[in-house]
mmCIF file of C-alpha atoms and ligand atoms in Angstrom:
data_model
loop_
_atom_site.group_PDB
_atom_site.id
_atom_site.type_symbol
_atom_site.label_atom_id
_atom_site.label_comp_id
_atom_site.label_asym_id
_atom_site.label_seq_id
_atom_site.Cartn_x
_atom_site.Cartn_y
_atom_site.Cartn_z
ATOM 1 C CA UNK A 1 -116.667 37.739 69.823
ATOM 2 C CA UNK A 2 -114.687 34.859 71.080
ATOM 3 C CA UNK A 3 -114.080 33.856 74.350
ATOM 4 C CA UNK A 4 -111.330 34.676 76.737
ATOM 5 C CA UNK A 5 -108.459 32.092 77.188
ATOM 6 C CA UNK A 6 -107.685 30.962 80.917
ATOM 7 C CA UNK A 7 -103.712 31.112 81.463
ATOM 8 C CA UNK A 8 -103.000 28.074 83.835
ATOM 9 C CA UNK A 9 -99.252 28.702 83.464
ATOM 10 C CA UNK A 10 -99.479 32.153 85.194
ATOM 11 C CA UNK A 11 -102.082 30.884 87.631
ATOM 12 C CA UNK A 12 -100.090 27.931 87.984
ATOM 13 C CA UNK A 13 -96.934 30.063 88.708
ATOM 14 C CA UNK A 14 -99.445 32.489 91.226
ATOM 15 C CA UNK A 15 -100.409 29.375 93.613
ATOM 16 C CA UNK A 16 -96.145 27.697 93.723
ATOM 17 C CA UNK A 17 -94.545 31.188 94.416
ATOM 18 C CA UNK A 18 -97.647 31.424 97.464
ATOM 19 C CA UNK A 19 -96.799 27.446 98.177
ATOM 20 C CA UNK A 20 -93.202 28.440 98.217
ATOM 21 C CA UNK A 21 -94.054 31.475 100.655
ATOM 22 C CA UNK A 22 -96.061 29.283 102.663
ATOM 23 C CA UNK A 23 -93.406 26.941 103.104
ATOM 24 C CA UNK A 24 -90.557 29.086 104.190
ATOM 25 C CA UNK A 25 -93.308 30.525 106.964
ATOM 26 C CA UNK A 26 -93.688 27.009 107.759
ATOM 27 C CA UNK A 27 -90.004 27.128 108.976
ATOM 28 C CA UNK A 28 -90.092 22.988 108.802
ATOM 29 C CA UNK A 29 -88.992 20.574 105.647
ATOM 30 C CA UNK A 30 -91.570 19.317 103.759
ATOM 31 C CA UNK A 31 -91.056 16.350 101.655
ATOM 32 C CA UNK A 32 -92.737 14.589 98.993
ATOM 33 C CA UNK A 33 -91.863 11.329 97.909
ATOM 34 C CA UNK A 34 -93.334 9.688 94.552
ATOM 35 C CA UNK A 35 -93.245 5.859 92.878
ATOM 36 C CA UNK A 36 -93.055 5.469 89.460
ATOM 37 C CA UNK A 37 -92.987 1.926 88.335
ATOM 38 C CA UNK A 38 -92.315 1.101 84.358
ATOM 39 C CA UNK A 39 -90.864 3.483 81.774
ATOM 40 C CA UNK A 40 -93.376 5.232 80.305
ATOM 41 C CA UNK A 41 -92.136 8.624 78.704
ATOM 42 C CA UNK A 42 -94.772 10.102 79.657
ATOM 43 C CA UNK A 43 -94.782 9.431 83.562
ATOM 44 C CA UNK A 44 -91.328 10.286 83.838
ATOM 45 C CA UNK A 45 -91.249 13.639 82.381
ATOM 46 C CA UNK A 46 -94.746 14.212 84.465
ATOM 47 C CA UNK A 47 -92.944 13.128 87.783
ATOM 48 C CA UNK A 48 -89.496 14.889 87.134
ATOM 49 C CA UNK A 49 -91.392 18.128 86.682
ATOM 50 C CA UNK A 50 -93.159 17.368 90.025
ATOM 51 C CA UNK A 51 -89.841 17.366 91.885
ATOM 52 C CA UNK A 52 -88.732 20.200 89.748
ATOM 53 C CA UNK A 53 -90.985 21.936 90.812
ATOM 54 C CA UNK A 54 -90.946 20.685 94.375
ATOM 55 C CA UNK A 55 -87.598 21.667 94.404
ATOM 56 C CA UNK A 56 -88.570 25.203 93.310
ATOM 57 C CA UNK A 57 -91.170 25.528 95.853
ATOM 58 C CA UNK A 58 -88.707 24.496 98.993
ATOM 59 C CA UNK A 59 -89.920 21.146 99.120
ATOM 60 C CA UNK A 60 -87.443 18.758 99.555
ATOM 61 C CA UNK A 61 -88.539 15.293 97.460
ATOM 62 C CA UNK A 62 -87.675 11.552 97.204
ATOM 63 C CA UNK A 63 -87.997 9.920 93.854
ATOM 64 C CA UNK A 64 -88.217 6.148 93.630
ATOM 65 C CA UNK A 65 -88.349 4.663 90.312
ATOM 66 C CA UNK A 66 -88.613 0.823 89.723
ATOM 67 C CA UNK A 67 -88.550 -1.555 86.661
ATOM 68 C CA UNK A 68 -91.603 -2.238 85.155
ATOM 69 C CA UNK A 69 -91.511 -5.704 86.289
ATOM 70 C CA UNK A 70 -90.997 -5.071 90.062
ATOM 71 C CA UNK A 71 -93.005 -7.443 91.731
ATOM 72 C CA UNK A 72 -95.924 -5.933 93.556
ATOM 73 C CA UNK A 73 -95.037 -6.911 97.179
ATOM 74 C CA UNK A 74 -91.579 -4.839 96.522
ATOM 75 C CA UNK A 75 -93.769 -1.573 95.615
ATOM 76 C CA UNK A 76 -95.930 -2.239 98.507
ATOM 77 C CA UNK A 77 -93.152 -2.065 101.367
ATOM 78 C CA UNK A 78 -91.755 1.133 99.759
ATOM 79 C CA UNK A 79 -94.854 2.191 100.506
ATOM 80 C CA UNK A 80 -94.990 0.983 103.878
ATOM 81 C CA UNK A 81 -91.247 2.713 104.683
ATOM 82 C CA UNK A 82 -92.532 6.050 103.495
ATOM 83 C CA UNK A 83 -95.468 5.525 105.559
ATOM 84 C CA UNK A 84 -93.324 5.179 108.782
ATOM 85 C CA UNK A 85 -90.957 7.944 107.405
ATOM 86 C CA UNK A 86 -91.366 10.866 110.003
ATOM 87 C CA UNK A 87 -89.905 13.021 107.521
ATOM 88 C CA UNK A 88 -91.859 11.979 104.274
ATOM 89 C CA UNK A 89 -95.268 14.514 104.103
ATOM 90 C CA UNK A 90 -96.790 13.312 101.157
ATOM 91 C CA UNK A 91 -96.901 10.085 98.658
ATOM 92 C CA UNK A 92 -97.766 10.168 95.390
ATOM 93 C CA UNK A 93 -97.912 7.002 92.789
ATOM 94 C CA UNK A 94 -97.574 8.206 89.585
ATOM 95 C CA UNK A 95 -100.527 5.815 87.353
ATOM 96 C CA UNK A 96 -100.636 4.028 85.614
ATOM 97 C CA UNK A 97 -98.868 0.989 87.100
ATOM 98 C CA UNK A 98 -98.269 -1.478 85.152
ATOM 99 C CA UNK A 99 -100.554 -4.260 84.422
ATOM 100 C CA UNK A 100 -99.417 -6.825 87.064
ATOM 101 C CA UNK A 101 -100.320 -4.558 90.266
ATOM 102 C CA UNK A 102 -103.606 -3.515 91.222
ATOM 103 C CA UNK A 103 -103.761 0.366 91.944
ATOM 104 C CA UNK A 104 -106.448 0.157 93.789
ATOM 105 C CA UNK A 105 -104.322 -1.887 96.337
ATOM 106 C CA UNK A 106 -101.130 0.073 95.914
ATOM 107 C CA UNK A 107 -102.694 3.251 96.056
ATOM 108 C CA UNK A 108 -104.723 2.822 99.235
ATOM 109 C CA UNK A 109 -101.697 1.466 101.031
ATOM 110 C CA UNK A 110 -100.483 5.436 101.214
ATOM 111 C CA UNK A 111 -101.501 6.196 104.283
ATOM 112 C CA UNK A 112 -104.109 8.763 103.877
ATOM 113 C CA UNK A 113 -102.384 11.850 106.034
ATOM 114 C CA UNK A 114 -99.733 11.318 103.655
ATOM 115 C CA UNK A 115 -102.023 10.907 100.340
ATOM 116 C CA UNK A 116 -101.217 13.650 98.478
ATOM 117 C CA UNK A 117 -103.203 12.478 95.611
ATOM 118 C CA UNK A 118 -106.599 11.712 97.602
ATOM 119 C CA UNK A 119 -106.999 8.869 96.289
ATOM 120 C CA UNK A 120 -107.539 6.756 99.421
ATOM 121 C CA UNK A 121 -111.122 6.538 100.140
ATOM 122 C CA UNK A 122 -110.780 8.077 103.586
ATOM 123 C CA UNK A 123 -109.717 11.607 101.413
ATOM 124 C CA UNK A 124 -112.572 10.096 98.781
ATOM 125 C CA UNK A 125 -115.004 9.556 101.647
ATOM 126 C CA UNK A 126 -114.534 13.225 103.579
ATOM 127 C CA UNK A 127 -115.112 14.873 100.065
ATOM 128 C CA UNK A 128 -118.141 12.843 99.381
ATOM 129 C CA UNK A 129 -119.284 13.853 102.716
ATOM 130 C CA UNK A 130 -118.649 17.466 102.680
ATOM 131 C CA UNK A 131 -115.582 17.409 104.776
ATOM 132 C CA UNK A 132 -112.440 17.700 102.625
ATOM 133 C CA UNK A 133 -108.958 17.242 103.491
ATOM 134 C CA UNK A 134 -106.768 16.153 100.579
ATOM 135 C CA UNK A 135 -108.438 16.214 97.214
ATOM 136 C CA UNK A 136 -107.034 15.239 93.984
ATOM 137 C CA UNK A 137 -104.730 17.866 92.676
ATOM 138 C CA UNK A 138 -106.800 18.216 89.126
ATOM 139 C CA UNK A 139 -110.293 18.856 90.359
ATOM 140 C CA UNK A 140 -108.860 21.442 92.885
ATOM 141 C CA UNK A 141 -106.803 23.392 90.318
ATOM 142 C CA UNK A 142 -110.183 23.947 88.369
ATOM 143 C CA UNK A 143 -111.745 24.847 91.325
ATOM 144 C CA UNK A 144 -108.880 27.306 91.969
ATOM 145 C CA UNK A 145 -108.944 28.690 88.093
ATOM 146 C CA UNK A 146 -112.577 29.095 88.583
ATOM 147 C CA UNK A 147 -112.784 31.525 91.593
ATOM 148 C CA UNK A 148 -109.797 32.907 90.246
ATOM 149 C CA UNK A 149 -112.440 34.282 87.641
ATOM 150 C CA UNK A 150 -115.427 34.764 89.835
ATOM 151 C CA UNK A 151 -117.299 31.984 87.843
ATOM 152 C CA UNK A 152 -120.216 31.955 89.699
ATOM 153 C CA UNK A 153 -121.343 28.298 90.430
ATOM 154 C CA UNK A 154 -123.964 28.317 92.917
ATOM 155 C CA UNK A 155 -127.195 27.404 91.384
ATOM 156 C CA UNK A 156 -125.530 27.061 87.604
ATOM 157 C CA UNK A 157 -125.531 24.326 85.626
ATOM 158 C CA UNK A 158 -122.421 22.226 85.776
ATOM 159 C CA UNK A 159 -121.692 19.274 83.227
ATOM 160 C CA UNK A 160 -118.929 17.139 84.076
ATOM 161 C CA UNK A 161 -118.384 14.282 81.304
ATOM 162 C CA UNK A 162 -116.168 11.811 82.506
ATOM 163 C CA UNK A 163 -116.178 9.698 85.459
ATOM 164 C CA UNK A 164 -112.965 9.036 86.863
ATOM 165 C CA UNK A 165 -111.983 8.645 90.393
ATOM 166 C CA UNK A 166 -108.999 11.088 89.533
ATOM 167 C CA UNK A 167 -111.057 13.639 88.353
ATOM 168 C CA UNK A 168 -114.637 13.185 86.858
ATOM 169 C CA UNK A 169 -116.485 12.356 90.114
ATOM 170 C CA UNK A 170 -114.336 14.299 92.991
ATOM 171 C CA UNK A 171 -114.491 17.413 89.985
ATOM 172 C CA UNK A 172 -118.705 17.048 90.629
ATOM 173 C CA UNK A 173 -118.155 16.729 94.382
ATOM 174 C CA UNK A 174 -116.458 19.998 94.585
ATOM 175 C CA UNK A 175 -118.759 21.866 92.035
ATOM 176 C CA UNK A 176 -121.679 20.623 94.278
ATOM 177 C CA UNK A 177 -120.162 21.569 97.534
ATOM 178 C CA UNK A 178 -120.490 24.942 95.911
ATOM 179 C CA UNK A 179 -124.054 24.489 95.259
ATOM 180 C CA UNK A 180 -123.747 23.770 91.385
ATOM 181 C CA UNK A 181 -126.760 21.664 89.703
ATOM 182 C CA UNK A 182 -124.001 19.133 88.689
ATOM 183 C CA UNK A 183 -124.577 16.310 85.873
ATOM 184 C CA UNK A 184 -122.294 13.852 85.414
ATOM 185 C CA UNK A 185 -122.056 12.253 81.861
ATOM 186 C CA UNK A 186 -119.904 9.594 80.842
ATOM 187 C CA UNK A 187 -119.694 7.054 77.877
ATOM 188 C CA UNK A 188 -123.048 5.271 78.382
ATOM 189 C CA UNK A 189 -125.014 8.914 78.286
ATOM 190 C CA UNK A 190 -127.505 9.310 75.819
ATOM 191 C CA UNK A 191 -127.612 12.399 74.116
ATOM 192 C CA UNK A 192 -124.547 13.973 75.582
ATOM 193 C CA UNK A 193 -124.483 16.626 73.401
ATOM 194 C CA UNK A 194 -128.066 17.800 75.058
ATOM 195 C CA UNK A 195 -126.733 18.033 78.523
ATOM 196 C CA UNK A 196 -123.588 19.266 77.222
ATOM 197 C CA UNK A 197 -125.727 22.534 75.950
ATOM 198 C CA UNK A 198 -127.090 23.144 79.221
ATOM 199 C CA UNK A 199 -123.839 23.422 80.706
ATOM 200 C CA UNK A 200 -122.809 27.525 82.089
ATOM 201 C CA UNK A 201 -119.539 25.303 83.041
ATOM 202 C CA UNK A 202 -118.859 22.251 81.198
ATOM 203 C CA UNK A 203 -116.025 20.055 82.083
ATOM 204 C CA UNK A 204 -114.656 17.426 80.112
ATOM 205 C CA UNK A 205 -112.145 14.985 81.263
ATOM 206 C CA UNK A 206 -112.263 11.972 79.468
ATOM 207 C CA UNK A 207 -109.241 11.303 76.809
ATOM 208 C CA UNK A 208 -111.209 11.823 73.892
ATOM 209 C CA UNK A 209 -109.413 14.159 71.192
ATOM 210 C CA UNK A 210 -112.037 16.991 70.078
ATOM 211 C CA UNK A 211 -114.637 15.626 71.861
ATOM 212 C CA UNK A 212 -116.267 18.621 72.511
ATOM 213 C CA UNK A 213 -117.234 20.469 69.745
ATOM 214 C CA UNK A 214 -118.788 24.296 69.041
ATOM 215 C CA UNK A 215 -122.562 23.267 68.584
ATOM 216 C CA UNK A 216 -122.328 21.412 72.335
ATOM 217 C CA UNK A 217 -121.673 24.437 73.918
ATOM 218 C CA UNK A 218 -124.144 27.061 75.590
ATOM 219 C CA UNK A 219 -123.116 30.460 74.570
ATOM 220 C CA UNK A 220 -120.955 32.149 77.042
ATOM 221 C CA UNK A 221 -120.174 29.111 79.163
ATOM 222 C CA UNK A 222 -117.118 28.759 80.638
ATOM 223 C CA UNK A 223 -115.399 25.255 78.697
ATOM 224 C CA UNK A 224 -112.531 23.164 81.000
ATOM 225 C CA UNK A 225 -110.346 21.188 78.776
ATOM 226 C CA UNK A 226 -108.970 17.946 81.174
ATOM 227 C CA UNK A 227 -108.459 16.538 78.378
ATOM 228 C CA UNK A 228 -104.709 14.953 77.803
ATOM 229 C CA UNK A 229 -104.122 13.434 74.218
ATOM 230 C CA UNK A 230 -101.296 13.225 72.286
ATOM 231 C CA UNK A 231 -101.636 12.907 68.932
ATOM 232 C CA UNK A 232 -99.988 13.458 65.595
ATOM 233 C CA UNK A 233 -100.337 16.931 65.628
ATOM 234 C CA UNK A 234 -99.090 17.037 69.131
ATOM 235 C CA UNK A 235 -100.922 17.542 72.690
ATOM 236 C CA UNK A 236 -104.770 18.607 72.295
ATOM 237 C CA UNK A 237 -107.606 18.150 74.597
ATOM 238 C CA UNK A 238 -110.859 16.626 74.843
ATOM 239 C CA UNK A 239 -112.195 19.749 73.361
ATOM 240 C CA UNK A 240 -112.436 21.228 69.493
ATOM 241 C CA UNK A 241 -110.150 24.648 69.842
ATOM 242 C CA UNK A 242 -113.139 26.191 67.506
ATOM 243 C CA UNK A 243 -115.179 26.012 70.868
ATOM 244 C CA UNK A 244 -113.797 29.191 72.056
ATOM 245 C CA UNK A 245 -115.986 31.159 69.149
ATOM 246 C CA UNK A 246 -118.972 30.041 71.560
ATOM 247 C CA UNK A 247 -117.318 30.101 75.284
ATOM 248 C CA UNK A 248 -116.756 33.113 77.594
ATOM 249 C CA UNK A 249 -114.190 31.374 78.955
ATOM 250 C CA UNK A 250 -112.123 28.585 78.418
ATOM 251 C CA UNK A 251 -108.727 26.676 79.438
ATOM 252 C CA UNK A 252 -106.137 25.519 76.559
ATOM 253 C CA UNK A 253 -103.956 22.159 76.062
ATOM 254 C CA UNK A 254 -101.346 22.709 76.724
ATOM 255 C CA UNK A 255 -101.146 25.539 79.337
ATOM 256 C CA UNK A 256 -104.179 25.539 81.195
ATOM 257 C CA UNK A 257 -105.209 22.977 83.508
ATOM 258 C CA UNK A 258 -102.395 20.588 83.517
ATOM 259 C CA UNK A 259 -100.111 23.050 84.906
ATOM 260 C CA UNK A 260 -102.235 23.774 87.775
ATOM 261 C CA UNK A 261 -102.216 20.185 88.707
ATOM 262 C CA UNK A 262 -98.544 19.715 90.115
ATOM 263 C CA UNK A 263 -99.063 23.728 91.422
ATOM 264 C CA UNK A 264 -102.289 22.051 93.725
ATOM 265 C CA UNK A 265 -100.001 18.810 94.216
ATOM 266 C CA UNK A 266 -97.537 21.352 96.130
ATOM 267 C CA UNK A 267 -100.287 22.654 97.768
ATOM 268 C CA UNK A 268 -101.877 19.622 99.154
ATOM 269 C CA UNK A 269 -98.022 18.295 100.335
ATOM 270 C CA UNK A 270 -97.291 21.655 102.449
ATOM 271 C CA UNK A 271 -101.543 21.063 103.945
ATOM 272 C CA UNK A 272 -100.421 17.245 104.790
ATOM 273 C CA UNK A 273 -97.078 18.195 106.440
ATOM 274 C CA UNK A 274 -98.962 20.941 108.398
ATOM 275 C CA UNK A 275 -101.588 18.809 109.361
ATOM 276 C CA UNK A 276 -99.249 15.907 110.326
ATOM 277 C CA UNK A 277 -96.173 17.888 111.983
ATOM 278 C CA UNK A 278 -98.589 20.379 113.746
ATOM 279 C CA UNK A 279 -101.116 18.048 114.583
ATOM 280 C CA UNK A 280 -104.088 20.241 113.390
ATOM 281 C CA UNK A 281 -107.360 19.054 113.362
ATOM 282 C CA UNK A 282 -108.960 17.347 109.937
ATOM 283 C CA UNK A 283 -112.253 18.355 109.357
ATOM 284 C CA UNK A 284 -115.083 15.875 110.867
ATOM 285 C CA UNK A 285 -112.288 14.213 112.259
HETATM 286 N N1 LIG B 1 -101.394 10.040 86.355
HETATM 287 C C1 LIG B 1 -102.101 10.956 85.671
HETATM 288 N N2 LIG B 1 -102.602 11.895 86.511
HETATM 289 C C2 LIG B 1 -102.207 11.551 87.743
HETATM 290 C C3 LIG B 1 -102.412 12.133 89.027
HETATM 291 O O1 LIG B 1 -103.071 13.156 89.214
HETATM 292 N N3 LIG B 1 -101.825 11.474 90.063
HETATM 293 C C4 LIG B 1 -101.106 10.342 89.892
HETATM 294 N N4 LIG B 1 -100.596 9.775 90.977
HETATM 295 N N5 LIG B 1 -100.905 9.774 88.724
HETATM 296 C C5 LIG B 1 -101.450 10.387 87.654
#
């Protein structure tokens, strides 16, 4: 029997209307403001559907877009501006930048109350060290998909293949801070497909097109696609679609994760402009 197909869309659609709740409670504007530099296609339409669905939410949005040759210093006092901004909540910079900047140095200049991404390694740090306040938007819609249905995580075997600081590693960090056995595999593993089997939830997030395929996967486990390609024959994952003969559960490309991310991105701005305007306490802080 083949396994059952998470719908991020609806779950997606779940967590903005609560967001968009949340925020009218809130009684204050929240704003998020993004930087996209260059012209990938792909960015844009990723960052217009963020305010879109800012917008939708009740969150009121900046959008600054600059040529792909803006000189780094330029990018780096917008940054600074929206830092000062009293009424900016959250910063996001869309990546990739182009090749001239360093993200690591654009990035971290978001101050990190206002890092909506958690990308600066004060969010990085508190997650490493059990203590969480803004954590990347990807990882955390998993998270939410999985309690959504009752996985059950502590003590199981979690395989996360990929790396990244965007999602690979903070993904572990959260399946560990619910007491997963967590592996992380990446593109110098040896025998990945070995690990892979172990796996009751196996996440794979590295760009790979049908990476994943049926024999790597444990009966029953429950499979998350991070997995972003497109290809000739359109937008597919990082894992085989014939996988979900052998998983109980798994999420599709499109329509599973990647909604969920800008859904958590609303999430996180509404948590940073309560934090900020209310000054409420951050954890360990
Ligand atoms: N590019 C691809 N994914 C992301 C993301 O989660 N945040 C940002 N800022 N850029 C991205």
């Amino acid at each position: 029997m083949p396994g059952e197909l998470i719908d991020g869309k609806a779950l997606a659609a779940k967590v903005r209307q609560q967001v968009a709740e949340e925020v009218t409670e809130f009684g204050e504007p929240v704003c998020l403001a993004t930087i996209l530099v260059g012209d990938d296609p792909a960015s844009h339409i990723y960052v217009s559907r963020k305010h879109d669905a800012s917008h939708e939410a009740g969150i009121d949005s900046r959008d600054h877009r600059f040529p792909s040759e803006t000189p780094e210093q330029e990018v780096l006092e917008v940054v600074a501006e929206l830092n000062a901004d009293a009424a900016v909540d959250g910063i996001l910079v869309q990546l990739p930048l182009p090749e001239h900047m360093d993200e690591a140095t654009v990035t971290r200049a978001v101050e990190w109350a206002k890092d909506v991404d958690g990308f600066h390694p004060e969010n990085a740090g508190r997650l490493f060290l059990g203590e969480p306040h803004l954590v990347p938007a990807t990882p955390l819609g998993v998270m939410r998909m999985l309690e959504e249905h009752d996985v059950q995580l502590e003590g199981c075997e979690a395989v996360v293949i990929g790396r990244s600081e965007i999602v690979g590693k903070p993904m572990a960090m959260l399946l560990l801070a619910e007491h997963a056995t967590v592996t992380i595999c990446h593109s110098r593993t040896r025998e990945l497909a070995e690990h892979a089997r172990r796996a009751d939830v196996l996440v794979a997030a590295v760009g790979r097109p049908g990476l994943v395929t049926p024999d790597m996967v444990k009966p029953g486990a429950t499979v998350i696609d991070v997995g972003v390609n497109r290809t000739e024959s359109g937008l597919v994952g990082d894992v085989d679609r014939a996988v979900i003969e052998v998983a109980g559960l798994m999420t599709p490309v499109p329509g599973g994760v990647g909604p969920m991310t800008i859904a958590m991105l609303l999430s996180n701005t509404l948590k940073a402009a309560r934090h900020r305007r209310l000054g409420l306490a951050v954890p360990g802080a």
